[in-house]
Structure formats: structure tokens, C-alpha cells
Amino acid sequence: MEKTDHSNLNFYKDLKTFKGTAHILNDDNYVDLPNNWSVIITDIKGSTKAIEQGRYKDVNIVGVTSIISVQNSCGDTEIPFIFGGDGATLFIPNEKVEFAKKALAYSRWKAKTEFNLQLRVAILPMTVILAEKKLISIAKMNLSGTSCIAMARGNGLVLAESLTKKTDQFLIPEIIETVGSHQGLECRWNPITSQHGEIISLIIKVEENSSNDLALYQEIISKINQIVPDFQLITAKKLSTVWPPIHLFNEVKAKYAGLIKTPIYLGLAFLVFLLTLIVRLTKNNPTSAVSKYLNELSTNTDFLKFDDTLKMVIDVNDKQKKEMIDYLDNLEKNGRIKFGMHTSKEALMTCYIQSKTNHVHFIDGGSGGYAMAAKSLKAK
């Protein structure tokens, strides 16, 4: 029996963390993914139709469940993941792949039975990517406490996505044992309405012929932050405490099955009602537990991330929007970048709560967000 390399299992757990969006593109923060790991890519087939039906929150939920089910299946082994709106990219040691397959089969089944969505799941060994002389490197950004999100870079990401689209070779089998859990998923915040005018979901890709691409990405982040000083989308003041949460039953559907769903929903709705009252009464007291948690929640969002493209969701007014688009248009006309964007009146937040000190809140724009921004980018 092959011995388990525990140092390999703990690659991400032991990875040095960094703090702050200013260091997202620091080359020193990135470490090559081990060659005995694999890449998981999930996406929702036909997500555009669901968006047209006004079901983009369902799409987000299914995308997040693929992250949660894999992490739940891996126990104490920390898994790097990047939420993409209508899917996710994850990285996993090969020793955990069989567990992940069963967990993702469960997520695929729940997507179909509860949301009528088709979740595609592909798993590619890093050896396939390395054989093409491509690389993937991972960085680990600490948000607060033990809450972290991954960043990824390298031409292996584009190859992995391309291979999953070209062939069914890497898809998990249609008939496979399903063993999974979506515990940790929460959908208890209503959509966050724009405070300035519009929510913009933005995807930026530096062209391959651009020299020093990391420096250009960093320049873009700095420039957009200069244009939009109120860079962080979610703050305690922006969070809506309106009751009931309109997506709470979707959380229940994703986590439970059968007749038990209704009583669980009613119990959760009552619990959230009590919590809503507490939040309203104490959130303005800076020393309260609620205020501290809301500030931590605001910090623990993935409103800006990097997966060999720069992704962000920001709230802008008309002047900021025009200035930002003019800046990006100029870069695009000069052949330095391509970008896709989508505007909406609200942002969506889907939460993954592992513990009181480890919780990540996935952000996307409403009515299509990243999915529509990606479609805009691919059309160029």
C-alpha cells in the first residue's frame, strides 16, 4: 500500500498566508501546486437560461455547494477554492479525489433534484497539465482569524478549462455512489442593494503579449481603487436586516431532503427572525458581539480575487463607472487587456460557515454577475 505523504496533504494548510488586496499579485506569495494534486472544475450547463428566468441565486448556491461538499469530504485537509459565480475551481490532493468524486456526485444530484440545474464536474490530474509544460501556482490570502481564500495563477488554468470543454474524458461518471453534505451553507442575507448606483461584476484578462503582466494587474487594481475609494463592497451598514430572508428555503433545499425540509425551514425562519431583532438592536454598538461579527463578515468576502484573471464586484456611481470604463477601454484598445463586465442593481452573498472564526462569504453581482461578465469577455 502506498504511503500517504502528509506534507503533501497539508500543502495548502501549511502555505504561508498574506493579508490585504495590495499583495494579491506578489510573486513571492505563490507556490506551485504539487504534481500529485488534481484540479476540479465545476460549472452549470445552461446557466444562461436560469439567469433569464431570474434564478441566478440558485446558480450561485449550486456553485458554492460544490466547494462545500468537497471540503466537507476532505476532513481536516484544507482545500484551495475559488468561486466563479456559476461554478468553482478547486485543487485537491490525489489521495482525496475518490472522496471528492462521491461528494460532487451528491452536489450534482442535489442541483438536479432541487434546482433543476445540471452541474458539470471535471477532475484533471496535475500530471496532465504538467505534461503540456503548463503550471498552476497557489497563494493563500488570510481574511481574518482562520478564514482564508485562495488565489491562483499560471497557464495551466486556461488549459484545464479548455480540456474540460473539449472532452468528456475528465468528467466524473454519471453513475457513481453519492456521499456528501452541504452543511455550512447559509443563505440568510437578502441581496445587497447598490448604495451608489450600480453593482459592476468585472473580469479582466491581461493579454499574453503584455510584458510584466503581474505589474499591469497591480496597476489596474490600484487605479480602480483610486477611482472607487469605497472599494470594499460589503460593510455592516450595507447589510439588509429585512426579514424574512428571501433565499432561506433554497438553503434548506440544498442541505436537506424529503418532508423534513418544511419544519426545518420554519424553525430556521423563526431563529433568523430572533437574530434579525438582535442585529437591529445592537449592530450600532461597536462593542457588541453583533457589531464585531458584522465587521468580520465584511472583511471575509471574496469581492476581489485572482485566478489568472482579475475578478471583482464593486459598487459605483455614474462618474466612477464612466472613468473606470474609459480607463479599461483605453488599455483594451492598446492591446494590453480584454475585459468583460455586467451591471446590476444588487449584489448576492452566499455564505460558507465552518465555525465562528472560519467563515467565507461569496460575492457576485445580481442578474447574472460573473457569468454574464464572462460571456461578455468571451465574445471579444
XYZ file of C-alpha atoms in Angstrom:
380
model
C 0.000 0.000 0.000
C 1.339 3.426 -0.998
C 2.238 5.615 1.958
C 0.400 8.902 2.358
C 2.634 11.960 2.142
C 1.194 14.075 4.952
C 3.327 17.067 3.985
C 1.659 16.878 0.582
C -1.814 16.646 2.131
C -1.016 19.766 4.153
C 0.333 21.768 1.198
C -2.413 24.388 1.462
C -2.796 24.209 5.232
C 0.909 24.988 5.653
C 1.080 27.592 2.886
C 2.253 30.972 4.134
C -0.619 33.468 4.171
C -0.696 37.112 3.204
C -3.110 39.902 4.081
C -4.587 42.698 2.003
C -5.569 43.116 -1.639
C -2.351 45.063 -2.270
C -0.429 41.766 -2.126
C -2.705 39.599 -4.285
C -0.194 39.701 -7.150
C 3.025 39.480 -5.144
C 5.041 36.747 -6.841
C 6.550 35.639 -3.520
C 3.113 34.552 -2.268
C 2.612 31.921 -4.991
C 3.785 28.317 -4.733
C 3.484 25.695 -7.476
C 0.724 23.141 -6.962
C 2.227 19.692 -6.177
C 2.346 17.298 -9.119
C 0.302 14.713 -7.197
C -2.660 17.020 -6.795
C -5.640 17.463 -9.133
C -7.753 20.342 -10.403
C -11.546 20.268 -10.021
C -13.648 22.454 -12.293
C -17.408 22.703 -11.821
C -19.829 24.696 -13.912
C -23.544 24.787 -14.567
C -24.624 23.794 -18.041
C -27.258 26.154 -19.410
C -26.817 28.736 -16.661
C -27.847 31.494 -19.098
C -31.373 30.075 -19.216
C -31.580 30.079 -15.410
C -30.365 33.690 -15.391
C -33.072 34.658 -17.884
C -35.605 33.023 -15.542
C -34.375 35.192 -12.656
C -32.732 32.237 -10.869
C -29.150 33.418 -10.640
C -29.142 32.980 -6.866
C -29.919 29.288 -7.454
C -26.918 29.183 -9.788
C -24.714 30.773 -7.099
C -25.936 28.330 -4.460
C -25.147 25.305 -6.620
C -21.717 26.741 -7.417
C -20.969 27.169 -3.713
C -22.245 23.681 -2.807
C -19.524 22.161 -4.977
C -16.940 23.919 -2.793
C -18.613 22.941 0.467
C -19.158 19.285 -0.430
C -15.503 18.806 -1.381
C -14.173 20.493 1.761
C -16.607 18.514 3.931
C -15.429 15.285 2.295
C -11.772 16.070 2.985
C -11.994 16.466 6.749
C -9.005 18.324 8.186
C -7.259 18.617 4.820
C -7.602 22.244 3.729
C -8.627 22.685 0.099
C -7.924 25.806 -2.005
C -11.052 27.004 -3.814
C -12.142 29.909 -5.994
C -15.825 30.725 -6.515
C -16.702 31.711 -10.076
C -20.421 32.506 -9.949
C -21.807 29.606 -11.974
C -19.233 27.150 -10.719
C -15.913 26.875 -8.935
C -12.291 25.818 -9.284
C -10.755 23.687 -6.551
C -7.422 21.965 -6.015
C -7.141 18.671 -4.176
C -4.506 16.055 -3.254
C -4.922 12.864 -5.251
C -5.424 10.893 -2.023
C -8.734 12.732 -1.582
C -10.037 12.507 -5.156
C -12.264 9.457 -4.612
C -13.926 11.131 -1.616
C -14.397 14.291 -3.666
C -15.986 12.388 -6.558
C -18.699 10.974 -4.298
C -19.260 14.364 -2.664
C -19.520 16.130 -6.018
C -21.884 13.456 -7.295
C -24.064 14.368 -4.319
C -23.879 18.071 -5.235
C -24.743 17.197 -8.836
C -27.753 15.160 -7.682
C -28.995 17.954 -5.406
C -28.551 20.503 -8.196
C -30.749 18.401 -10.466
C -33.419 17.299 -7.994
C -33.803 20.525 -6.008
C -32.918 23.269 -8.502
C -33.330 21.625 -11.926
C -29.771 22.646 -12.800
C -27.112 20.497 -14.448
C -23.789 20.644 -12.601
C -20.813 19.500 -14.685
C -17.845 18.200 -12.709
C -14.404 17.560 -14.163
C -11.267 16.419 -12.337
C -7.876 16.713 -14.036
C -4.630 15.358 -12.563
C -1.824 17.918 -12.456
C 0.284 15.423 -14.404
C -1.908 16.118 -17.453
C -1.230 19.839 -17.138
C 2.487 19.395 -16.456
C 2.793 17.104 -19.495
C 1.808 20.112 -21.609
C 4.524 22.150 -19.843
C 1.931 24.319 -18.098
C 1.900 25.373 -14.448
C -0.520 26.367 -11.701
C 0.576 28.261 -8.602
C -1.482 28.928 -5.485
C -1.479 31.748 -2.932
C -3.394 31.918 0.347
C -4.987 35.184 1.447
C -5.940 35.488 5.103
C -9.132 37.488 5.561
C -9.384 37.355 9.356
C -8.929 34.764 12.074
C -8.627 31.394 10.352
C -10.691 32.445 7.306
C -8.736 32.274 4.047
C -9.386 32.260 0.314
C -7.134 31.030 -2.475
C -5.690 32.865 -5.440
C -4.311 31.019 -8.457
C -2.146 31.878 -11.428
C -0.474 30.082 -14.295
C -1.213 28.992 -17.851
C -2.359 25.612 -16.568
C -5.686 27.135 -15.517
C -6.635 28.038 -19.087
C -5.532 24.588 -20.258
C -7.603 22.867 -17.563
C -10.721 24.804 -18.508
C -10.128 24.170 -22.206
C -9.716 20.423 -21.715
C -12.933 20.154 -19.700
C -14.820 21.891 -22.521
C -13.247 19.876 -25.369
C -13.681 16.382 -23.972
C -15.795 14.395 -21.523
C -12.719 12.378 -20.539
C -12.320 14.139 -17.201
C -15.981 14.286 -16.171
C -16.931 12.198 -13.145
C -19.138 9.192 -14.050
C -22.885 9.630 -14.327
C -23.446 6.525 -12.226
C -21.446 6.789 -9.030
C -22.055 6.467 -5.305
C -23.217 9.755 -3.789
C -21.912 10.570 -0.319
C -21.988 14.228 0.572
C -23.044 17.078 2.796
C -23.704 20.776 2.258
C -23.608 21.623 5.958
C -22.030 25.036 6.322
C -24.058 26.611 3.512
C -26.087 29.639 4.606
C -28.333 31.973 2.580
C -29.631 34.279 5.300
C -28.823 37.703 3.867
C -31.052 39.330 1.304
C -29.481 40.842 -1.832
C -27.360 43.914 -1.116
C -28.761 46.924 -2.971
C -26.309 49.302 -4.642
C -25.632 52.350 -2.471
C -24.094 54.424 -5.266
C -25.997 53.496 -8.426
C -24.860 50.201 -9.926
C -23.097 46.992 -8.989
C -20.444 46.041 -11.534
C -19.142 42.492 -11.925
C -15.805 42.743 -13.698
C -13.412 40.189 -15.224
C -10.091 41.423 -16.618
C -7.556 39.352 -18.566
C -4.130 40.763 -19.402
C -3.134 39.808 -22.942
C -0.309 37.275 -23.294
C 1.758 39.708 -25.349
C 1.813 42.219 -22.481
C 5.152 42.319 -20.692
C 5.158 42.036 -16.894
C 1.510 41.040 -16.617
C 1.511 40.971 -12.808
C 2.609 44.606 -12.681
C -0.209 45.554 -15.052
C -2.767 43.692 -12.946
C -1.488 45.528 -9.872
C -1.686 48.846 -11.710
C -5.308 48.077 -12.631
C -6.242 47.267 -9.023
C -4.609 50.479 -7.802
C -6.279 52.592 -10.488
C -9.757 51.170 -9.862
C -9.269 51.626 -6.120
C -8.296 55.231 -6.825
C -11.454 55.733 -8.907
C -13.627 53.883 -6.364
C -12.172 54.660 -2.910
C -15.057 52.817 -1.204
C -13.575 49.651 -2.674
C -14.932 47.007 -0.290
C -18.432 46.138 -1.427
C -19.852 44.731 1.806
C -19.924 46.768 5.003
C -22.028 46.365 8.142
C -24.093 49.410 7.162
C -24.930 47.985 3.726
C -26.253 44.653 5.008
C -30.037 44.443 4.918
C -31.821 43.290 8.071
C -35.172 42.862 6.336
C -36.982 39.685 7.365
C -37.627 37.056 6.062
C -34.530 36.150 4.014
C -35.892 35.508 0.528
C -33.434 32.684 -0.216
C -33.668 30.817 3.095
C -35.745 27.957 1.686
C -33.120 27.469 -1.028
C -30.573 26.892 1.730
C -32.861 24.256 3.225
C -33.365 22.579 -0.168
C -29.629 22.394 -0.746
C -28.949 20.824 2.656
C -31.934 18.563 3.340
C -34.354 16.237 1.551
C -37.917 14.980 1.841
C -40.668 16.067 4.213
C -38.178 17.320 6.796
C -37.495 20.445 4.714
C -40.644 22.342 5.722
C -40.286 22.033 9.528
C -36.577 22.841 9.267
C -37.392 25.919 7.197
C -39.977 27.113 9.728
C -37.549 26.595 12.598
C -34.774 28.434 10.775
C -37.115 31.272 9.786
C -38.034 31.778 13.455
C -34.372 31.637 14.510
C -33.404 34.179 11.846
C -36.302 36.400 12.971
C -34.869 36.479 16.502
C -31.363 37.098 15.183
C -32.668 39.906 12.963
C -34.127 41.657 16.008
C -30.839 41.292 17.873
C -28.886 42.642 14.897
C -31.171 45.672 14.561
C -30.902 46.466 18.261
C -27.157 46.033 18.712
C -25.329 46.473 15.395
C -24.650 50.180 16.036
C -22.960 49.417 19.347
C -19.275 48.989 18.381
C -18.562 46.823 21.431
C -21.411 44.359 20.790
C -20.791 40.821 19.557
C -23.089 41.545 16.602
C -21.085 44.599 15.536
C -17.829 42.666 15.778
C -19.241 39.769 13.741
C -20.640 42.064 11.029
C -17.287 43.798 10.703
C -15.607 40.406 10.430
C -18.185 39.315 7.850
C -17.407 42.430 5.797
C -13.724 41.511 5.840
C -14.340 37.853 4.979
C -15.716 38.402 1.478
C -14.185 37.435 -1.856
C -15.238 40.641 -3.632
C -11.792 40.735 -5.298
C -9.856 37.659 -6.404
C -7.369 36.336 -8.933
C -7.475 33.100 -10.945
C -5.263 34.182 -13.848
C -7.976 36.730 -14.465
C -8.758 39.596 -12.124
C -12.317 39.404 -10.799
C -14.147 41.945 -8.677
C -17.629 43.102 -7.711
C -17.843 46.811 -6.871
C -20.481 49.478 -6.225
C -20.092 52.604 -8.385
C -21.816 55.857 -9.248
C -22.179 57.121 -12.834
C -18.990 59.217 -12.730
C -16.909 56.364 -11.319
C -18.360 53.914 -13.827
C -17.501 56.156 -16.788
C -13.979 56.862 -15.547
C -13.311 53.174 -14.926
C -14.688 52.034 -18.293
C -12.719 54.750 -20.116
C -9.543 53.544 -18.398
C -10.193 49.877 -19.234
C -11.287 50.687 -22.798
C -8.002 52.501 -23.357
C -5.997 49.502 -22.144
C -8.070 47.217 -24.360
C -7.663 49.396 -27.457
C -3.901 49.307 -26.924
C -3.971 45.503 -26.901
C -2.956 45.173 -23.270
C -6.128 43.626 -21.801
C -9.548 42.280 -22.574
C -12.364 42.736 -20.084
C -15.976 41.704 -19.583
C -18.471 43.352 -17.280
C -22.072 43.130 -16.179
C -24.134 45.715 -14.326
C -26.975 45.172 -11.899
C -28.761 46.959 -9.074
C -27.783 44.486 -6.374
C -25.137 42.033 -5.233
C -25.677 38.495 -3.953
C -23.932 36.914 -0.982
C -23.799 33.165 -0.330
C -22.094 32.088 2.876
C -19.912 29.166 3.937
C -19.766 28.925 7.736
C -17.274 26.367 9.037
C -17.017 27.862 12.525
C -17.327 31.150 14.415
C -13.797 32.062 13.362
C -13.746 30.447 9.916
C -16.407 31.768 7.555
C -16.204 32.975 3.953
C -18.858 34.992 2.133
C -19.000 34.594 -1.645
C -19.964 37.726 -3.565
C -21.461 38.022 -7.042
C -23.400 40.625 -8.953
C -27.142 40.166 -9.372
C -28.969 39.047 -12.530
C -26.012 37.182 -13.970
C -22.958 38.788 -12.379
C -19.760 36.921 -13.161
C -21.491 34.509 -15.551
C -22.616 37.350 -17.816
C -19.292 39.188 -17.454
C -17.529 36.003 -18.601
C -19.892 35.766 -21.563
C -19.070 39.382 -22.451
C -15.334 38.653 -22.217
C -15.521 35.528 -24.392
C -17.379 37.465 -27.090
C -14.339 39.732 -27.594
